[in-house]
Short mmCIF file of C-alpha atoms and ligand atoms in Angstrom, two decimals:
data_model
loop_
_atom_site.label_atom_id
_atom_site.label_comp_id
_atom_site.label_asym_id
_atom_site.label_seq_id
_atom_site.Cartn_x
_atom_site.Cartn_y
_atom_site.Cartn_z
CA UNK A 1 -244.46 -134.56 19.64
CA UNK A 2 -242.08 -133.60 16.92
CA UNK A 3 -244.76 -132.21 14.66
CA UNK A 4 -246.45 -130.38 17.52
CA UNK A 5 -243.16 -129.04 18.65
CA UNK A 6 -242.46 -128.09 15.09
CA UNK A 7 -245.93 -126.54 14.82
CA UNK A 8 -245.45 -124.75 18.13
CA UNK A 9 -242.06 -123.42 17.11
CA UNK A 10 -243.53 -122.46 13.72
CA UNK A 11 -246.34 -120.73 15.64
CA UNK A 12 -243.77 -118.86 17.73
CA UNK A 13 -242.06 -117.67 14.58
CA UNK A 14 -245.36 -116.94 12.90
CA UNK A 15 -245.94 -113.42 11.52
CA UNK A 16 -248.00 -112.72 14.61
CA UNK A 17 -244.88 -112.92 16.80
CA UNK A 18 -242.77 -111.02 14.25
CA UNK A 19 -245.50 -108.40 14.09
CA UNK A 20 -245.58 -108.05 17.86
CA UNK A 21 -242.50 -105.83 17.95
CA UNK A 22 -243.47 -104.06 14.73
CA UNK A 23 -247.16 -103.73 15.60
CA UNK A 24 -246.42 -102.58 19.12
CA UNK A 25 -243.94 -99.94 17.97
CA UNK A 26 -246.27 -98.83 15.18
CA UNK A 27 -249.07 -98.34 17.68
CA UNK A 28 -246.84 -96.36 20.03
CA UNK A 29 -245.66 -94.13 17.21
CA UNK A 30 -249.14 -93.52 15.84
CA UNK A 31 -250.51 -92.77 19.32
CA UNK A 32 -247.45 -90.61 20.08
CA UNK A 33 -246.77 -92.62 23.22
CA UNK A 34 -243.42 -93.85 21.86
CA UNK A 35 -240.56 -92.61 24.05
CA UNK A 36 -238.20 -90.81 21.67
CA UNK A 37 -234.46 -90.48 22.14
CA UNK A 38 -231.91 -88.27 20.36
CA UNK A 39 -228.21 -89.04 20.81
CA UNK A 40 -226.05 -85.98 20.18
CA UNK A 41 -227.53 -82.57 21.00
CA UNK A 42 -225.87 -80.29 18.50
CA UNK A 43 -227.25 -78.27 15.58
CA UNK A 44 -228.94 -81.43 14.26
CA UNK A 45 -230.00 -83.26 17.43
CA UNK A 46 -231.45 -80.41 19.43
CA UNK A 47 -233.82 -79.15 16.70
CA UNK A 48 -234.87 -82.76 15.96
CA UNK A 49 -235.64 -83.38 19.64
CA UNK A 50 -237.67 -80.19 19.72
CA UNK A 51 -239.74 -81.16 16.67
CA UNK A 52 -240.75 -84.49 18.22
CA UNK A 53 -241.53 -82.85 21.56
CA UNK A 54 -243.65 -80.26 19.74
CA UNK A 55 -245.45 -83.13 17.98
CA UNK A 56 -246.45 -84.43 21.41
CA UNK A 57 -243.84 -87.12 22.10
CA UNK A 58 -241.92 -87.53 25.33
CA UNK A 59 -238.32 -86.87 24.26
CA UNK A 60 -235.01 -87.58 25.97
CA UNK A 61 -231.82 -86.09 24.61
CA UNK A 62 -228.51 -87.82 25.36
CA UNK A 63 -225.10 -86.18 25.15
CA UNK A 64 -221.64 -86.90 26.53
CA UNK A 65 -221.06 -83.24 27.46
CA UNK A 66 -222.47 -82.59 30.95
CA UNK A 67 -222.36 -78.81 30.49
CA UNK A 68 -224.44 -79.13 27.31
CA UNK A 69 -226.96 -81.34 29.13
CA UNK A 70 -227.14 -78.92 32.05
CA UNK A 71 -227.70 -75.95 29.75
CA UNK A 72 -230.33 -77.93 27.81
CA UNK A 73 -232.24 -78.70 31.03
CA UNK A 74 -232.40 -75.03 32.01
CA UNK A 75 -234.67 -74.56 29.01
CA UNK A 76 -232.12 -72.28 27.31
CA UNK A 77 -231.51 -73.16 23.68
CA UNK A 78 -227.86 -72.91 22.65
CA UNK A 79 -228.83 -73.45 19.01
CA UNK A 80 -229.74 -70.15 17.33
CA UNK A 81 -232.32 -71.78 15.02
CA UNK A 82 -234.36 -72.83 18.09
CA UNK A 83 -235.62 -69.85 20.09
CA UNK A 84 -236.04 -70.11 23.85
CA UNK A 85 -239.70 -69.21 23.35
CA UNK A 86 -240.15 -72.62 21.72
CA UNK A 87 -237.56 -74.58 23.69
CA UNK A 88 -238.21 -73.43 27.25
CA UNK A 89 -241.91 -74.41 27.49
CA UNK A 90 -241.11 -77.91 26.19
CA UNK A 91 -238.43 -78.42 28.82
CA UNK A 92 -240.38 -76.76 31.63
CA UNK A 93 -243.51 -78.69 30.52
CA UNK A 94 -241.66 -81.95 31.05
CA UNK A 95 -241.85 -83.11 27.40
CA UNK A 96 -238.15 -82.69 26.79
CA UNK A 97 -235.07 -83.35 28.89
CA UNK A 98 -231.43 -84.28 28.47
CA UNK A 99 -229.07 -86.66 30.24
CA UNK A 100 -225.57 -88.10 29.99
CA UNK A 101 -226.89 -91.47 31.19
CA UNK A 102 -227.02 -93.82 28.19
CA UNK A 103 -228.91 -96.46 30.17
CA UNK A 104 -232.11 -94.50 29.53
CA UNK A 105 -232.02 -96.22 26.12
CA UNK A 106 -233.46 -99.26 27.93
CA UNK A 107 -236.71 -97.29 28.31
CA UNK A 108 -236.76 -95.69 24.87
CA UNK A 109 -238.70 -96.85 21.81
CA UNK A 110 -236.69 -94.86 19.23
CA UNK A 111 -233.18 -93.39 19.13
CA UNK A 112 -231.71 -91.02 16.53
CA UNK A 113 -227.91 -90.84 16.29
CA UNK A 114 -226.86 -87.27 15.50
CA UNK A 115 -223.14 -87.26 16.22
CA UNK A 116 -220.28 -85.68 14.22
CA UNK A 117 -218.57 -87.46 11.34
CA UNK A 118 -215.43 -85.39 10.77
CA UNK A 119 -212.39 -86.18 8.66
CA UNK A 120 -209.05 -87.21 10.05
CA UNK A 121 -206.00 -85.19 9.00
CA UNK A 122 -205.41 -87.93 6.39
CA UNK A 123 -208.83 -87.08 4.89
CA UNK A 124 -210.09 -90.50 5.99
CA UNK A 125 -213.49 -90.71 7.73
CA UNK A 126 -213.37 -90.43 11.51
CA UNK A 127 -216.11 -92.86 12.58
CA UNK A 128 -215.19 -92.79 16.26
CA UNK A 129 -218.32 -90.87 17.32
CA UNK A 130 -220.63 -93.20 15.38
CA UNK A 131 -218.87 -96.26 16.80
CA UNK A 132 -219.13 -94.94 20.36
CA UNK A 133 -222.83 -94.14 19.89
CA UNK A 134 -223.55 -97.54 18.35
CA UNK A 135 -221.70 -99.38 21.12
CA UNK A 136 -223.72 -97.47 23.71
CA UNK A 137 -226.99 -98.33 21.98
CA UNK A 138 -225.96 -101.98 21.56
CA UNK A 139 -225.37 -102.17 25.30
CA UNK A 140 -228.99 -101.22 26.00
CA UNK A 141 -230.65 -102.59 22.86
CA UNK A 142 -234.02 -104.23 23.52
CA UNK A 143 -236.87 -105.68 21.41
CA UNK A 144 -238.94 -103.00 19.73
CA UNK A 145 -236.23 -100.35 19.50
CA UNK A 146 -236.04 -98.23 16.34
CA UNK A 147 -232.50 -97.00 15.68
CA UNK A 148 -231.82 -94.28 13.10
CA UNK A 149 -228.41 -92.99 12.05
CA UNK A 150 -228.53 -89.36 10.81
CA UNK A 151 -224.85 -88.46 10.70
CA UNK A 152 -223.55 -87.88 7.17
CA UNK A 153 -221.41 -90.86 6.23
CA UNK A 154 -220.21 -93.16 3.45
CA UNK A 155 -222.60 -95.66 1.81
CA UNK A 156 -222.43 -98.92 3.74
CA UNK A 157 -221.91 -97.46 7.21
CA UNK A 158 -225.31 -98.55 8.54
CA UNK A 159 -225.22 -102.12 7.23
CA UNK A 160 -221.47 -102.73 7.56
CA UNK A 161 -220.61 -100.93 10.81
CA UNK A 162 -223.79 -100.28 12.83
CA UNK A 163 -225.86 -103.39 12.08
CA UNK A 164 -223.26 -106.01 13.09
CA UNK A 165 -222.80 -104.35 16.49
CA UNK A 166 -226.53 -104.34 17.15
CA UNK A 167 -227.14 -107.83 15.71
CA UNK A 168 -224.43 -109.21 18.00
CA UNK A 169 -226.93 -108.90 20.82
CA UNK A 170 -228.90 -111.77 19.31
CA UNK A 171 -231.91 -109.74 18.20
CA UNK A 172 -232.99 -109.83 14.57
CA UNK A 173 -233.18 -106.62 12.53
CA UNK A 174 -236.57 -105.97 10.93
CA UNK A 175 -238.25 -108.25 13.42
CA UNK A 176 -237.00 -107.55 16.96
CA UNK A 177 -235.45 -104.12 16.33
CA UNK A 178 -235.43 -101.72 13.40
CA UNK A 179 -232.52 -99.85 11.80
CA UNK A 180 -232.60 -96.99 9.27
CA UNK A 181 -230.40 -94.26 7.83
CA UNK A 182 -231.87 -90.78 7.42
CA UNK A 183 -229.49 -88.00 6.35
CA UNK A 184 -229.60 -84.77 8.34
CA UNK A 185 -230.19 -81.81 6.05
CA UNK A 186 -230.01 -79.00 8.60
CA UNK A 187 -228.82 -75.71 7.18
CA UNK A 188 -227.89 -73.58 10.19
CA UNK A 189 -229.22 -70.03 9.92
CA UNK A 190 -231.61 -70.83 7.06
CA UNK A 191 -234.75 -68.89 7.97
CA UNK A 192 -236.89 -70.57 5.31
CA UNK A 193 -235.93 -74.23 5.68
CA UNK A 194 -235.75 -75.72 9.15
CA UNK A 195 -235.94 -79.28 10.51
CA UNK A 196 -239.74 -79.52 10.28
CA UNK A 197 -240.10 -78.50 6.63
CA UNK A 198 -236.99 -79.99 5.01
CA UNK A 199 -238.02 -83.23 3.24
CA UNK A 200 -236.68 -86.21 5.18
CA UNK A 201 -235.16 -89.12 3.25
CA UNK A 202 -235.19 -92.44 5.12
CA UNK A 203 -234.04 -95.94 4.12
CA UNK A 204 -234.11 -99.09 6.24
CA UNK A 205 -232.17 -102.33 6.41
CA UNK A 206 -235.43 -104.16 5.66
CA UNK A 207 -238.77 -102.98 4.24
CA UNK A 208 -240.25 -103.17 7.72
CA UNK A 209 -237.45 -100.90 8.95
CA UNK A 210 -238.14 -98.39 6.18
CA UNK A 211 -241.88 -98.50 6.90
CA UNK A 212 -241.55 -97.90 10.63
CA UNK A 213 -238.82 -95.27 10.11
CA UNK A 214 -240.97 -93.35 7.64
CA UNK A 215 -243.98 -93.60 9.96
CA UNK A 216 -241.87 -92.23 12.79
CA UNK A 217 -240.69 -89.14 10.89
CA UNK A 218 -244.19 -88.54 9.49
CA UNK A 219 -245.39 -87.80 13.03
CA UNK A 220 -243.29 -84.64 13.30
CA UNK A 221 -241.96 -83.61 9.88
CA UNK A 222 -243.86 -82.26 6.89
CA UNK A 223 -242.46 -84.47 4.13
CA UNK A 224 -240.90 -87.94 4.34
CA UNK A 225 -239.15 -89.60 1.37
CA UNK A 226 -238.77 -93.37 1.89
CA UNK A 227 -236.05 -95.05 -0.20
CA UNK A 228 -235.26 -98.72 -0.70
CA UNK A 229 -232.16 -99.08 1.48
CA UNK A 230 -229.79 -97.44 3.94
CA UNK A 231 -227.13 -97.24 1.22
CA UNK A 232 -229.41 -95.24 -1.07
CA UNK A 233 -230.19 -92.86 1.81
CA UNK A 234 -226.48 -92.52 2.66
CA UNK A 235 -225.59 -91.81 -0.97
CA UNK A 236 -228.39 -89.21 -1.36
CA UNK A 237 -226.78 -86.87 1.15
CA UNK A 238 -223.31 -87.33 -0.32
CA UNK A 239 -224.62 -86.55 -3.82
CA UNK A 240 -226.26 -83.35 -2.52
CA UNK A 241 -223.12 -82.00 -0.93
CA UNK A 242 -220.67 -83.31 -3.51
CA UNK A 243 -222.78 -81.57 -6.16
CA UNK A 244 -222.23 -78.30 -4.30
CA UNK A 245 -218.54 -78.81 -3.68
CA UNK A 246 -217.77 -79.66 -7.30
CA UNK A 247 -219.79 -76.76 -8.70
CA UNK A 248 -218.08 -74.38 -6.31
CA UNK A 249 -214.78 -75.80 -7.52
CA UNK A 250 -215.91 -75.19 -11.12
CA UNK A 251 -216.65 -71.50 -10.55
CA UNK A 252 -213.47 -71.07 -8.55
CA UNK A 253 -211.52 -72.45 -11.51
CA UNK A 254 -213.52 -70.14 -13.78
CA UNK A 255 -212.47 -67.24 -11.52
CA UNK A 256 -208.82 -68.21 -11.98
CA UNK A 257 -209.33 -68.29 -15.77
CA UNK A 258 -211.20 -64.96 -15.83
CA UNK A 259 -208.51 -63.38 -13.66
CA UNK A 260 -205.91 -64.24 -16.28
CA UNK A 261 -208.15 -63.26 -19.19
CA UNK A 262 -209.25 -60.01 -17.51
CA UNK A 263 -212.92 -60.98 -17.62
CA UNK A 264 -215.33 -60.06 -14.78
CA UNK A 265 -216.32 -63.52 -13.53
CA UNK A 266 -219.17 -62.06 -11.45
CA UNK A 267 -220.74 -60.47 -14.50
CA UNK A 268 -220.36 -63.74 -16.41
CA UNK A 269 -222.15 -65.73 -13.70
CA UNK A 270 -224.95 -63.17 -13.27
CA UNK A 271 -225.56 -63.19 -17.03
CA UNK A 272 -225.45 -67.00 -17.18
CA UNK A 273 -227.97 -67.09 -14.31
CA UNK A 274 -230.53 -65.43 -16.56
CA UNK A 275 -230.89 -68.80 -18.29
CA UNK A 276 -234.27 -69.97 -16.95
CA UNK A 277 -233.42 -73.67 -17.16
CA UNK A 278 -230.49 -76.02 -16.98
CA UNK A 279 -228.26 -73.71 -14.97
CA UNK A 280 -227.77 -73.06 -11.25
CA UNK A 281 -225.45 -70.21 -10.18
CA UNK A 282 -222.57 -70.81 -7.82
CA UNK A 283 -220.09 -68.10 -6.90
CA UNK A 284 -216.32 -67.99 -6.51
CA UNK A 285 -214.97 -67.25 -3.10
CA UNK A 286 -211.91 -67.34 -0.83
CA UNK A 287 -212.24 -71.11 -0.31
CA UNK A 288 -214.55 -73.77 1.02
CA UNK A 289 -215.58 -73.61 4.68
CA UNK A 290 -218.06 -75.31 6.93
CA UNK A 291 -218.50 -78.71 8.50
CA UNK A 292 -220.35 -80.27 5.55
CA UNK A 293 -219.25 -79.28 2.08
CA UNK A 294 -215.47 -79.55 2.49
CA UNK A 295 -215.84 -82.85 4.34
CA UNK A 296 -218.78 -84.94 3.10
CA UNK A 297 -217.46 -85.53 -0.45
CA UNK A 298 -214.30 -87.10 0.98
CA UNK A 299 -216.47 -89.71 2.69
CA UNK A 300 -217.65 -90.64 -0.80
CA UNK A 301 -214.22 -90.56 -2.42
CA UNK A 302 -212.80 -92.68 0.40
CA UNK A 303 -215.49 -95.35 -0.03
CA UNK A 304 -215.38 -95.29 -3.83
CA UNK A 305 -211.60 -95.81 -3.69
CA UNK A 306 -212.29 -98.91 -1.57
CA UNK A 307 -214.69 -100.00 -4.29
CA UNK A 308 -211.92 -99.54 -6.83
CA UNK A 309 -213.10 -96.30 -8.45
CA UNK A 310 -211.10 -93.06 -8.25
CA UNK A 311 -213.40 -90.10 -7.45
CA UNK A 312 -211.40 -87.73 -9.64
CA UNK A 313 -213.99 -84.93 -9.74
CA UNK A 314 -213.99 -84.75 -5.94
CA UNK A 315 -210.21 -84.83 -5.65
CA UNK A 316 -209.78 -82.13 -8.33
CA UNK A 317 -212.49 -79.87 -6.87
CA UNK A 318 -210.92 -80.35 -3.44
CA UNK A 319 -207.58 -79.25 -4.84
CA UNK A 320 -209.01 -76.15 -6.56
CA UNK A 321 -211.13 -75.10 -3.56
CA UNK A 322 -208.17 -75.72 -1.26
CA UNK A 323 -205.97 -73.41 -3.33
CA UNK A 324 -208.31 -70.42 -3.16
CA UNK A 325 -206.85 -68.96 0.07
CA UNK A 326 -203.42 -68.87 -1.61
CA UNK A 327 -204.97 -67.21 -4.65
CA UNK A 328 -206.56 -64.55 -2.43
CA UNK A 329 -203.24 -63.90 -0.69
CA UNK A 330 -201.59 -63.49 -4.11
CA UNK A 331 -204.27 -60.90 -4.98
CA UNK A 332 -203.56 -59.06 -1.72
CA UNK A 333 -199.80 -59.20 -2.31
CA UNK A 334 -200.14 -57.85 -5.86
CA UNK A 335 -202.60 -55.14 -4.80
CA UNK A 336 -200.24 -53.93 -2.06
CA UNK A 337 -197.35 -54.17 -4.48
CA UNK A 338 -199.18 -51.86 -6.89
CA UNK A 339 -199.12 -49.32 -4.07
CA UNK A 340 -195.41 -50.04 -3.46
CA UNK A 341 -196.14 -51.77 -0.18
CA UNK A 342 -194.79 -55.18 0.77
CA UNK A 343 -197.02 -57.53 2.78
CA UNK A 344 -194.32 -57.51 5.45
CA UNK A 345 -195.13 -54.74 7.90
CA UNK A 346 -198.43 -53.84 6.23
CA UNK A 347 -201.61 -53.73 8.30
CA UNK A 348 -204.15 -56.01 6.64
CA UNK A 349 -207.67 -56.00 8.04
CA UNK A 350 -209.99 -58.95 7.34
CA UNK A 351 -213.73 -58.23 7.12
CA UNK A 352 -215.68 -61.38 8.03
CA UNK A 353 -214.14 -64.61 9.30
CA UNK A 354 -217.17 -66.97 9.53
CA UNK A 355 -217.25 -69.65 6.82
CA UNK A 356 -220.29 -68.06 5.19
CA UNK A 357 -222.39 -64.96 5.60
CA UNK A 358 -224.62 -64.24 8.57
CA UNK A 359 -223.48 -67.09 10.80
CA UNK A 360 -220.94 -67.33 13.60
CA UNK A 361 -219.33 -70.68 12.62
CA UNK A 362 -215.64 -70.54 11.69
CA UNK A 363 -215.09 -74.28 11.13
CA UNK A 364 -212.85 -74.79 8.10
CA UNK A 365 -213.27 -71.09 7.34
CA UNK A 366 -210.89 -69.93 4.57
CA UNK A 367 -210.34 -66.77 6.63
CA UNK A 368 -208.20 -68.84 9.00
CA UNK A 369 -205.96 -69.99 6.15
CA UNK A 370 -205.69 -66.46 4.75
CA UNK A 371 -204.72 -65.03 8.15
CA UNK A 372 -202.02 -67.67 8.66
CA UNK A 373 -200.57 -67.17 5.18
CA UNK A 374 -200.45 -63.38 5.61
CA UNK A 375 -198.85 -63.66 9.05
CA UNK A 376 -196.23 -66.01 7.63
CA UNK A 377 -195.38 -63.26 5.12
CA UNK A 378 -194.96 -60.77 7.96
CA UNK A 379 -198.33 -59.08 7.61
CA UNK A 380 -199.87 -57.40 10.65
CA UNK A 381 -203.36 -58.96 10.47
CA UNK A 382 -206.50 -57.88 12.32
CA UNK A 383 -210.14 -58.76 11.73
CA UNK A 384 -213.68 -57.66 12.46
CA UNK A 385 -216.76 -59.85 12.29
CA UNK A 386 -220.06 -58.98 14.00
CA UNK A 387 -220.77 -62.69 14.49
CA UNK A 388 -217.33 -63.83 15.62
CA UNK A 389 -216.14 -62.13 18.80
CA UNK A 390 -212.85 -64.04 19.03
CA UNK A 391 -210.84 -66.42 16.92
CA UNK A 392 -208.14 -69.01 17.60
CA UNK A 393 -205.53 -68.97 14.85
CA UNK A 394 -203.03 -71.73 15.59
CA UNK A 395 -201.95 -70.82 19.15
CA UNK A 396 -202.90 -67.15 18.87
CA UNK A 397 -206.23 -65.76 20.10
CA UNK A 398 -207.55 -62.83 18.08
CA UNK A 399 -210.41 -60.52 19.05
CA UNK A 400 -212.73 -58.76 16.62
CA UNK A 401 -211.75 -55.10 16.18
CA UNK A 402 -213.82 -51.97 15.62
CA UNK A 403 -214.49 -52.07 11.89
CA UNK A 404 -214.40 -48.39 10.92
CA UNK A 405 -211.32 -47.63 12.99
CA UNK A 406 -209.52 -50.63 11.50
CA UNK A 407 -210.40 -50.00 7.87
CA UNK A 408 -209.31 -46.36 8.30
CA UNK A 409 -205.81 -47.36 9.38
CA UNK A 410 -205.28 -50.58 7.37
CA UNK A 411 -203.06 -50.66 4.29
CA UNK A 412 -205.42 -53.26 2.82
CA UNK A 413 -208.95 -54.36 3.74
CA UNK A 414 -209.96 -57.89 2.64
CA UNK A 415 -213.65 -58.85 2.46
CA UNK A 416 -213.54 -62.60 3.15
CA UNK A 417 -217.13 -63.07 4.40
CA UNK A 418 -219.87 -60.81 3.09
CA UNK A 419 -222.13 -60.51 6.11
CA UNK A 420 -225.32 -58.53 5.46
CA UNK A 421 -225.83 -55.36 7.48
CA UNK A 422 -222.19 -54.27 7.21
CA UNK A 423 -221.87 -50.59 6.20
CA UNK A 424 -219.96 -51.27 2.97
CA UNK A 425 -220.35 -47.63 1.86
CA UNK A 426 -218.28 -46.57 4.88
CA UNK A 427 -215.77 -49.32 4.17
CA UNK A 428 -215.32 -47.98 0.62
CA UNK A 429 -215.14 -44.37 1.81
CA UNK A 430 -212.53 -45.07 4.48
CA UNK A 431 -210.28 -47.73 2.94
CA UNK A 432 -207.03 -47.11 1.07
CA UNK A 433 -207.25 -50.49 -0.69
CA UNK A 434 -209.86 -53.26 -0.72
CA UNK A 435 -209.63 -56.86 -1.94
CA UNK A 436 -213.20 -58.11 -2.31
CA UNK A 437 -213.42 -61.93 -2.49
CA UNK A 438 -217.23 -62.04 -2.42
CA UNK A 439 -218.35 -59.26 -4.79
CA UNK A 440 -219.83 -57.57 -1.71
CA UNK A 441 -218.97 -54.22 -3.36
CA UNK A 442 -220.87 -55.11 -6.52
CA UNK A 443 -222.16 -51.58 -7.05
CA UNK A 444 -218.82 -49.85 -6.50
CA UNK A 445 -216.15 -49.11 -9.09
CA UNK A 446 -212.78 -47.71 -8.01
CA UNK A 447 -209.11 -48.34 -8.71
CA UNK A 448 -208.58 -49.19 -5.05
CA UNK A 449 -211.12 -52.03 -5.18
CA UNK A 450 -209.73 -55.36 -6.43
CA UNK A 451 -212.12 -58.28 -7.00
CA UNK A 452 -211.58 -62.01 -7.44
N1 SAJ B 1 -219.57 -71.28 -1.18
C1 SAJ B 1 -218.95 -70.67 -2.27
N2 SAJ B 1 -219.68 -70.46 -3.40
C2 SAJ B 1 -221.00 -70.82 -3.49
C3 SAJ B 1 -221.61 -71.44 -2.36
C4 SAJ B 1 -220.88 -71.64 -1.23
O1 SAJ B 1 -217.77 -70.34 -2.22
O2 SAJ B 1 -221.61 -70.59 -4.54
C5 SAJ B 1 -218.78 -71.53 0.03
C6 SAJ B 1 -219.36 -70.86 1.25
O3 SAJ B 1 -218.85 -69.57 1.40
C7 SAJ B 1 -218.88 -71.79 2.37
C8 SAJ B 1 -218.87 -73.15 1.69
O4 SAJ B 1 -218.85 -72.91 0.29
O5 SAJ B 1 -217.59 -71.46 2.77
C9 SAJ B 1 -220.10 -73.99 2.03
O6 SAJ B 1 -221.19 -73.17 1.81
P1 SAJ B 1 -222.71 -73.76 1.72
O7 SAJ B 1 -223.58 -72.67 1.17
O8 SAJ B 1 -222.73 -75.06 1.02
O9 SAJ B 1 -223.13 -73.88 3.23
P2 SAJ B 1 -222.99 -75.07 4.24
O10 SAJ B 1 -221.65 -75.65 4.36
O11 SAJ B 1 -223.65 -74.58 5.48
O12 SAJ B 1 -223.87 -76.20 3.58
C10 SAJ B 1 -225.11 -76.49 4.12
C11 SAJ B 1 -225.39 -77.88 3.64
N3 SAJ B 1 -226.50 -78.43 4.35
C12 SAJ B 1 -226.41 -79.72 4.73
O13 SAJ B 1 -225.46 -80.40 4.52
C13 SAJ B 1 -227.57 -80.26 5.43
C14 SAJ B 1 -225.72 -77.87 2.15
O14 SAJ B 1 -226.24 -79.15 1.76
C15 SAJ B 1 -226.76 -76.83 1.85
O15 SAJ B 1 -227.06 -76.85 0.45
C16 SAJ B 1 -226.18 -75.49 2.23
O16 SAJ B 1 -226.04 -75.51 3.66
C17 SAJ B 1 -227.11 -74.37 1.83
O17 SAJ B 1 -227.72 -74.48 0.73
O18 SAJ B 1 -227.17 -73.36 2.56
#
């Protein structure tokens, strides 16, 4: 009978059926029997997998790199922020494993996408890793799966790019499967803030998605911040990092002004930082390195351009930050010139090549730009960095050199990265000329020390 049929179909679509997927997943999450997956086992994915395994979940990491998977399964952590003492027992205890086999997604209840979102040379977003991850998940999507994108990206990625691929499988978001965006906020090397105690923002495609996503993260992380949509969550991360990039650009421009006006920009910033409210110190430097700050804001400017708004602050800050390596090389050239030495033929030794202090990451490091510019001018460039044993500069491989021996023979020493634990007193005592781009020699005054 029509009515009965109608009633039956209505019954099938009743909240009880809708709640089945939601209720079942909620119960699995709350009882920690949900099988958790993390796709992409880098500096974001591995620590996230560890936190859920430590919380008592059975966790499967997925990565395309077999050697990474093999290393992971030995119980040896290749991410410095996760010690083997934590990682090994989880792997050896069977709570945590890795695979290259994406079909395991069929058996998982949740999957976090933690893959790179770099920029193309044209400064356009490179979404290839997110697309590949989404296609793989779509292939094995099943009712009850919670999918979370963590990779930093432009607002609209989750609903415009990820959702259509998953929905194409005929399942309904918010009812059959759940989809959220939750920005990764990992700060490699930060001893105080790690994955478990950095507040976690999460926004879903539907309220049910947000609710189940927040519940999921609450099982393993200290603080969860639900927001009303994936777009809000995507924009939160871009605001955070654009804020940094633009303020770094501001102080770099201030450094250029102070250089011309013969004002000590470091003293200005330190004095301004005494203001107990309404000010946050940023410091000039040799340029903007890393895999977040120089890149994330261009995801925002790219999307805002599509929306018809020019992101002029971002473009201008990008220009200023991008010019800092040239400014540093000009300082070096002028400092050598004051000692009647051309760059050509001079031995210039770089102290610190990582993109920021006390880490070993050289991605987008301004040191690379400075080395190339000096070599183009005929400089004989060497470096030492306790964290960076070797460096690829264009096609040339460079090895870190003995610091004291190098500073003793160099015509000019350039402090590009101010690692702690470096014996700066010996550097000052043994160097003919120093260009300090980080105010690492704050306490020293000498005519052979030139600061930004
Ligand atoms: N930099 C300056 N002046 C400053 C601060 C930084 O020149 O005042 C330079 C650094 O030397 C580096 C670049 O900017 O080359 C980026 O430095 P960063 O301190 O922002 O460090 P990142 O790139 O590791 O940024 C990460 C980000 N974390 C995430 O995206 C999850 C960022 O949001 C954090 O605020 C930052 O760490 C942090 O605070 O350590």
